[in-house]
mmCIF file of C-alpha atoms in Angstrom:
data_model
loop_
_atom_site.group_PDB
_atom_site.id
_atom_site.type_symbol
_atom_site.label_atom_id
_atom_site.label_comp_id
_atom_site.label_asym_id
_atom_site.label_seq_id
_atom_site.Cartn_x
_atom_site.Cartn_y
_atom_site.Cartn_z
ATOM 1 C CA UNK A 1 -33.851 22.968 -10.001
ATOM 2 C CA UNK A 2 -35.694 23.847 -13.201
ATOM 3 C CA UNK A 3 -37.513 27.198 -13.134
ATOM 4 C CA UNK A 4 -41.122 27.508 -14.211
ATOM 5 C CA UNK A 5 -41.331 28.032 -17.971
ATOM 6 C CA UNK A 6 -42.429 31.668 -18.076
ATOM 7 C CA UNK A 7 -43.663 34.445 -15.853
ATOM 8 C CA UNK A 8 -47.107 34.112 -17.422
ATOM 9 C CA UNK A 9 -47.206 30.525 -16.182
ATOM 10 C CA UNK A 10 -45.768 31.371 -12.776
ATOM 11 C CA UNK A 11 -47.294 29.326 -10.020
ATOM 12 C CA UNK A 12 -48.848 31.467 -7.249
ATOM 13 C CA UNK A 13 -47.367 31.341 -3.760
ATOM 14 C CA UNK A 14 -48.920 32.770 -0.593
ATOM 15 C CA UNK A 15 -47.188 33.425 2.716
ATOM 16 C CA UNK A 16 -48.181 32.575 6.266
ATOM 17 C CA UNK A 17 -46.458 32.870 9.625
ATOM 18 C CA UNK A 18 -46.957 30.888 12.835
ATOM 19 C CA UNK A 19 -46.427 31.258 16.602
ATOM 20 C CA UNK A 20 -46.359 35.061 16.988
ATOM 21 C CA UNK A 21 -46.611 37.859 17.567
ATOM 22 C CA UNK A 22 -43.243 38.396 19.236
ATOM 23 C CA UNK A 23 -41.412 41.733 19.598
ATOM 24 C CA UNK A 24 -38.405 42.286 17.394
ATOM 25 C CA UNK A 25 -38.900 39.507 14.895
ATOM 26 C CA UNK A 26 -42.568 40.082 14.020
ATOM 27 C CA UNK A 27 -41.988 43.796 13.363
ATOM 28 C CA UNK A 28 -39.135 42.975 11.006
ATOM 29 C CA UNK A 29 -41.290 40.473 9.121
ATOM 30 C CA UNK A 30 -44.026 43.094 8.770
ATOM 31 C CA UNK A 31 -41.461 45.588 7.484
ATOM 32 C CA UNK A 32 -40.342 43.150 4.784
ATOM 33 C CA UNK A 33 -43.916 42.554 3.684
ATOM 34 C CA UNK A 34 -44.550 46.306 3.603
ATOM 35 C CA UNK A 35 -41.661 46.755 1.144
ATOM 36 C CA UNK A 36 -42.784 43.941 -1.120
ATOM 37 C CA UNK A 37 -46.387 44.931 -1.760
ATOM 38 C CA UNK A 38 -47.947 44.310 -5.133
ATOM 39 C CA UNK A 39 -49.351 47.843 -5.158
ATOM 40 C CA UNK A 40 -47.938 51.157 -3.883
ATOM 41 C CA UNK A 41 -48.505 51.808 -0.161
ATOM 42 C CA UNK A 42 -49.860 48.315 0.413
ATOM 43 C CA UNK A 43 -47.928 45.371 1.839
ATOM 44 C CA UNK A 44 -47.723 41.889 0.411
ATOM 45 C CA UNK A 45 -50.542 40.405 2.440
ATOM 46 C CA UNK A 46 -49.926 37.307 4.515
ATOM 47 C CA UNK A 47 -51.720 35.289 7.179
ATOM 48 C CA UNK A 48 -50.450 35.278 10.767
ATOM 49 C CA UNK A 49 -51.525 32.299 12.860
ATOM 50 C CA UNK A 50 -51.099 33.635 16.359
ATOM 51 C CA UNK A 51 -51.308 32.521 19.977
ATOM 52 C CA UNK A 52 -53.485 34.107 22.621
ATOM 53 C CA UNK A 53 -50.869 33.681 25.335
ATOM 54 C CA UNK A 54 -47.590 31.966 26.123
ATOM 55 C CA UNK A 55 -47.733 30.393 29.584
ATOM 56 C CA UNK A 56 -45.034 31.297 32.054
ATOM 57 C CA UNK A 57 -42.877 28.695 33.717
ATOM 58 C CA UNK A 58 -41.050 25.639 32.468
ATOM 59 C CA UNK A 59 -43.544 23.117 33.863
ATOM 60 C CA UNK A 60 -46.618 24.853 32.442
ATOM 61 C CA UNK A 61 -45.026 24.883 29.006
ATOM 62 C CA UNK A 62 -43.990 21.245 29.230
ATOM 63 C CA UNK A 63 -47.621 20.270 29.879
ATOM 64 C CA UNK A 64 -48.666 22.116 26.725
ATOM 65 C CA UNK A 65 -45.891 21.923 24.150
ATOM 66 C CA UNK A 66 -44.627 18.847 22.326
ATOM 67 C CA UNK A 67 -41.947 16.817 24.167
ATOM 68 C CA UNK A 68 -39.402 17.766 21.499
ATOM 69 C CA UNK A 69 -40.276 21.485 21.436
ATOM 70 C CA UNK A 70 -37.278 23.846 21.436
ATOM 71 C CA UNK A 71 -38.873 27.223 20.723
ATOM 72 C CA UNK A 72 -40.722 27.826 23.986
ATOM 73 C CA UNK A 73 -40.452 31.623 23.796
ATOM 74 C CA UNK A 74 -43.500 31.967 21.597
ATOM 75 C CA UNK A 75 -45.730 34.924 20.837
ATOM 76 C CA UNK A 76 -48.786 36.282 22.558
ATOM 77 C CA UNK A 77 -51.715 38.489 21.565
ATOM 78 C CA UNK A 78 -52.285 39.158 25.237
ATOM 79 C CA UNK A 79 -48.765 40.450 25.915
ATOM 80 C CA UNK A 80 -48.203 42.250 22.612
ATOM 81 C CA UNK A 81 -51.545 43.788 21.573
ATOM 82 C CA UNK A 82 -49.913 46.580 19.554
ATOM 83 C CA UNK A 83 -48.314 43.997 17.272
ATOM 84 C CA UNK A 84 -51.634 42.210 16.849
ATOM 85 C CA UNK A 85 -53.303 45.468 15.886
ATOM 86 C CA UNK A 86 -50.529 46.300 13.443
ATOM 87 C CA UNK A 87 -50.995 42.950 11.698
ATOM 88 C CA UNK A 88 -54.680 43.623 11.117
ATOM 89 C CA UNK A 89 -54.319 47.340 10.358
ATOM 90 C CA UNK A 90 -51.824 46.577 7.605
ATOM 91 C CA UNK A 91 -54.302 44.276 5.889
ATOM 92 C CA UNK A 92 -52.918 40.901 6.938
ATOM 93 C CA UNK A 93 -55.049 38.012 8.118
ATOM 94 C CA UNK A 94 -55.137 37.068 11.787
ATOM 95 C CA UNK A 95 -55.559 33.335 12.344
ATOM 96 C CA UNK A 96 -56.124 31.042 15.316
ATOM 97 C CA UNK A 97 -53.173 28.799 16.233
ATOM 98 C CA UNK A 98 -54.682 27.711 19.525
ATOM 99 C CA UNK A 99 -54.735 29.709 22.718
ATOM 100 C CA UNK A 100 -51.431 28.233 23.922
ATOM 101 C CA UNK A 101 -49.878 26.132 21.106
ATOM 102 C CA UNK A 102 -50.878 22.832 22.687
ATOM 103 C CA UNK A 103 -49.545 19.512 21.408
ATOM 104 C CA UNK A 104 -52.588 17.699 19.958
ATOM 105 C CA UNK A 105 -51.138 14.254 20.754
ATOM 106 C CA UNK A 106 -51.227 14.744 24.517
ATOM 107 C CA UNK A 107 -53.988 12.426 25.832
ATOM 108 C CA UNK A 108 -55.837 15.357 27.396
ATOM 109 C CA UNK A 109 -56.055 17.109 24.014
ATOM 110 C CA UNK A 110 -57.612 14.169 22.227
ATOM 111 C CA UNK A 111 -60.852 15.394 23.724
ATOM 112 C CA UNK A 112 -62.873 17.602 21.360
ATOM 113 C CA UNK A 113 -64.144 19.823 24.167
ATOM 114 C CA UNK A 114 -60.606 20.679 25.284
ATOM 115 C CA UNK A 115 -59.662 21.624 21.737
ATOM 116 C CA UNK A 116 -62.811 23.724 21.410
ATOM 117 C CA UNK A 117 -61.743 25.503 24.610
ATOM 118 C CA UNK A 118 -58.372 26.259 22.996
ATOM 119 C CA UNK A 119 -60.020 27.746 19.905
ATOM 120 C CA UNK A 120 -62.535 29.729 21.949
ATOM 121 C CA UNK A 121 -59.813 30.908 24.313
ATOM 122 C CA UNK A 122 -57.910 32.395 21.397
ATOM 123 C CA UNK A 123 -61.111 33.963 20.087
ATOM 124 C CA UNK A 124 -61.872 35.667 23.400
ATOM 125 C CA UNK A 125 -58.419 37.225 23.630
ATOM 126 C CA UNK A 126 -58.463 38.307 19.974
ATOM 127 C CA UNK A 127 -61.882 39.930 20.465
ATOM 128 C CA UNK A 128 -60.472 41.949 23.369
ATOM 129 C CA UNK A 129 -57.091 42.847 21.873
ATOM 130 C CA UNK A 130 -57.953 43.448 18.227
ATOM 131 C CA UNK A 131 -61.720 43.222 17.593
ATOM 132 C CA UNK A 132 -61.157 44.381 14.001
ATOM 133 C CA UNK A 133 -60.143 40.808 13.147
ATOM 134 C CA UNK A 134 -63.880 40.065 12.976
ATOM 135 C CA UNK A 135 -63.989 42.102 9.792
ATOM 136 C CA UNK A 136 -62.193 39.347 7.919
ATOM 137 C CA UNK A 137 -64.278 37.395 5.450
ATOM 138 C CA UNK A 138 -63.150 34.064 6.924
ATOM 139 C CA UNK A 139 -62.150 32.715 10.337
ATOM 140 C CA UNK A 140 -58.930 30.761 9.881
ATOM 141 C CA UNK A 141 -57.241 28.217 12.132
ATOM 142 C CA UNK A 142 -54.084 26.144 11.832
ATOM 143 C CA UNK A 143 -53.377 23.169 14.054
ATOM 144 C CA UNK A 144 -50.309 23.500 16.269
ATOM 145 C CA UNK A 145 -47.475 21.370 14.865
ATOM 146 C CA UNK A 146 -49.798 20.796 11.859
ATOM 147 C CA UNK A 147 -51.240 17.790 13.714
ATOM 148 C CA UNK A 148 -54.851 17.611 12.553
ATOM 149 C CA UNK A 149 -56.362 14.999 14.840
ATOM 150 C CA UNK A 150 -59.998 13.932 14.758
ATOM 151 C CA UNK A 151 -60.537 16.120 17.842
ATOM 152 C CA UNK A 152 -59.032 19.102 16.013
ATOM 153 C CA UNK A 153 -61.175 18.551 12.922
ATOM 154 C CA UNK A 154 -64.317 18.178 14.998
ATOM 155 C CA UNK A 155 -63.480 21.279 17.034
ATOM 156 C CA UNK A 156 -62.866 23.495 14.000
ATOM 157 C CA UNK A 157 -66.108 22.278 12.451
ATOM 158 C CA UNK A 158 -68.001 23.065 15.656
ATOM 159 C CA UNK A 159 -66.504 26.535 16.068
ATOM 160 C CA UNK A 160 -66.718 27.544 12.408
ATOM 161 C CA UNK A 161 -62.998 27.966 11.799
ATOM 162 C CA UNK A 162 -61.614 27.045 8.388
ATOM 163 C CA UNK A 163 -58.868 24.467 8.948
ATOM 164 C CA UNK A 164 -55.825 25.539 6.929
ATOM 165 C CA UNK A 165 -52.566 23.645 6.547
ATOM 166 C CA UNK A 166 -49.643 24.616 4.301
ATOM 167 C CA UNK A 167 -46.104 23.754 3.260
ATOM 168 C CA UNK A 168 -43.361 24.019 5.864
ATOM 169 C CA UNK A 169 -40.202 25.753 4.723
ATOM 170 C CA UNK A 170 -37.558 24.473 7.113
ATOM 171 C CA UNK A 171 -37.166 27.725 9.039
ATOM 172 C CA UNK A 172 -38.062 25.945 12.301
ATOM 173 C CA UNK A 173 -34.959 23.753 12.082
ATOM 174 C CA UNK A 174 -32.606 25.029 14.829
ATOM 175 C CA UNK A 175 -29.572 23.873 12.818
ATOM 176 C CA UNK A 176 -30.507 25.704 9.626
ATOM 177 C CA UNK A 177 -29.035 28.929 8.289
ATOM 178 C CA UNK A 178 -30.324 31.197 5.512
ATOM 179 C CA UNK A 179 -28.939 29.050 2.696
ATOM 180 C CA UNK A 180 -30.211 25.818 4.234
ATOM 181 C CA UNK A 181 -33.751 27.178 4.417
ATOM 182 C CA UNK A 182 -33.567 28.599 0.899
ATOM 183 C CA UNK A 183 -32.617 25.214 -0.513
ATOM 184 C CA UNK A 184 -35.220 23.395 1.554
ATOM 185 C CA UNK A 185 -38.118 25.676 0.713
ATOM 186 C CA UNK A 186 -37.357 25.717 -3.028
ATOM 187 C CA UNK A 187 -37.058 21.924 -3.137
ATOM 188 C CA UNK A 188 -40.330 21.493 -1.271
ATOM 189 C CA UNK A 189 -42.041 24.201 -3.311
ATOM 190 C CA UNK A 190 -41.072 22.562 -6.600
ATOM 191 C CA UNK A 191 -42.448 19.224 -5.443
ATOM 192 C CA UNK A 192 -45.626 20.730 -4.013
ATOM 193 C CA UNK A 193 -46.519 22.914 -6.957
ATOM 194 C CA UNK A 194 -46.164 20.000 -9.372
ATOM 195 C CA UNK A 195 -48.581 18.003 -7.243
ATOM 196 C CA UNK A 196 -51.048 20.881 -6.985
ATOM 197 C CA UNK A 197 -50.811 22.632 -10.345
ATOM 198 C CA UNK A 198 -53.810 20.829 -11.823
ATOM 199 C CA UNK A 199 -56.036 22.393 -9.186
ATOM 200 C CA UNK A 200 -54.651 25.867 -9.837
ATOM 201 C CA UNK A 201 -54.622 26.591 -6.123
ATOM 202 C CA UNK A 202 -51.698 28.533 -4.696
ATOM 203 C CA UNK A 203 -49.193 26.917 -2.392
ATOM 204 C CA UNK A 204 -49.272 28.381 1.132
ATOM 205 C CA UNK A 205 -45.804 28.547 2.678
ATOM 206 C CA UNK A 206 -45.398 28.355 6.460
ATOM 207 C CA UNK A 207 -42.729 30.461 8.153
ATOM 208 C CA UNK A 208 -42.320 31.404 11.833
ATOM 209 C CA UNK A 209 -42.278 35.091 12.694
ATOM 210 C CA UNK A 210 -40.917 34.373 16.196
ATOM 211 C CA UNK A 211 -37.563 33.352 14.703
ATOM 212 C CA UNK A 212 -34.816 35.925 14.253
ATOM 213 C CA UNK A 213 -33.502 33.790 11.385
ATOM 214 C CA UNK A 214 -36.778 34.253 9.527
ATOM 215 C CA UNK A 215 -36.916 37.982 10.193
ATOM 216 C CA UNK A 216 -33.343 38.412 8.972
ATOM 217 C CA UNK A 217 -33.504 36.164 5.907
ATOM 218 C CA UNK A 218 -37.077 36.590 4.664
ATOM 219 C CA UNK A 219 -36.118 39.139 1.996
ATOM 220 C CA UNK A 220 -33.516 36.743 0.577
ATOM 221 C CA UNK A 221 -35.950 33.844 0.569
ATOM 222 C CA UNK A 222 -38.633 35.855 -1.214
ATOM 223 C CA UNK A 223 -36.072 36.930 -3.815
ATOM 224 C CA UNK A 224 -35.190 33.266 -4.345
ATOM 225 C CA UNK A 225 -38.840 32.297 -4.749
ATOM 226 C CA UNK A 226 -39.346 35.005 -7.377
ATOM 227 C CA UNK A 227 -36.082 34.150 -9.152
ATOM 228 C CA UNK A 228 -37.237 30.527 -9.446
ATOM 229 C CA UNK A 229 -40.231 31.798 -11.420
ATOM 230 C CA UNK A 230 -42.977 31.649 -8.808
ATOM 231 C CA UNK A 231 -45.408 34.498 -8.286
ATOM 232 C CA UNK A 232 -45.755 35.906 -4.785
ATOM 233 C CA UNK A 233 -49.406 36.837 -4.326
ATOM 234 C CA UNK A 234 -51.540 38.258 -1.557
ATOM 235 C CA UNK A 235 -52.941 35.722 0.859
ATOM 236 C CA UNK A 236 -56.576 35.096 -0.052
ATOM 237 C CA UNK A 237 -58.468 32.146 1.496
ATOM 238 C CA UNK A 238 -61.068 32.289 -1.264
ATOM 239 C CA UNK A 239 -58.420 30.970 -3.673
ATOM 240 C CA UNK A 240 -57.661 27.928 -1.536
#
């Protein structure tokens, strides 16, 4: 892989995390970001697309999650309010990933009103758990599984959430180790930045803070991104 020509020309990269918060892994991710801030005593700011709750029981989850879903032990604002508050207190963005990480291709979620209920359900829990999220300058949402159906687009438009996608990094692959993800994310990042560089908009990387792999390897991956000549910058939706 060819590095970017010079640091002055470094392409900006922002970080985001999905499916949390979850004890153990989310704290470790926050600790990494705290160490890598662009200014003293301030973390490298990221966006966390969180869930309001994770339903209990195998059958309840099967009715919500994709048929191929492996990671059913997802995060929850409702169960882990202290983590949600820490995310916001440390200056990160709190985003809406649906109340329960529903699979948008289920027939019952092709209905706009059901998707609106998912977005509003998350909003209600977030307002109770960490009302400070309302101080953000934008309300952000990311479709579960990155499946942006017509119902999802209509629902985000109706509820006023900015619909944000991003570039997956490979950390959700259950077979991957640290080196596998490093290679995958750098390959994808090189391709994506060359497609997007004319716009000057940063690439938004998608990691998963519920994964112990991500919590344990994030420092290495960020080192690799910087070594390849990219500039890690604070998440800022106004630049997107």
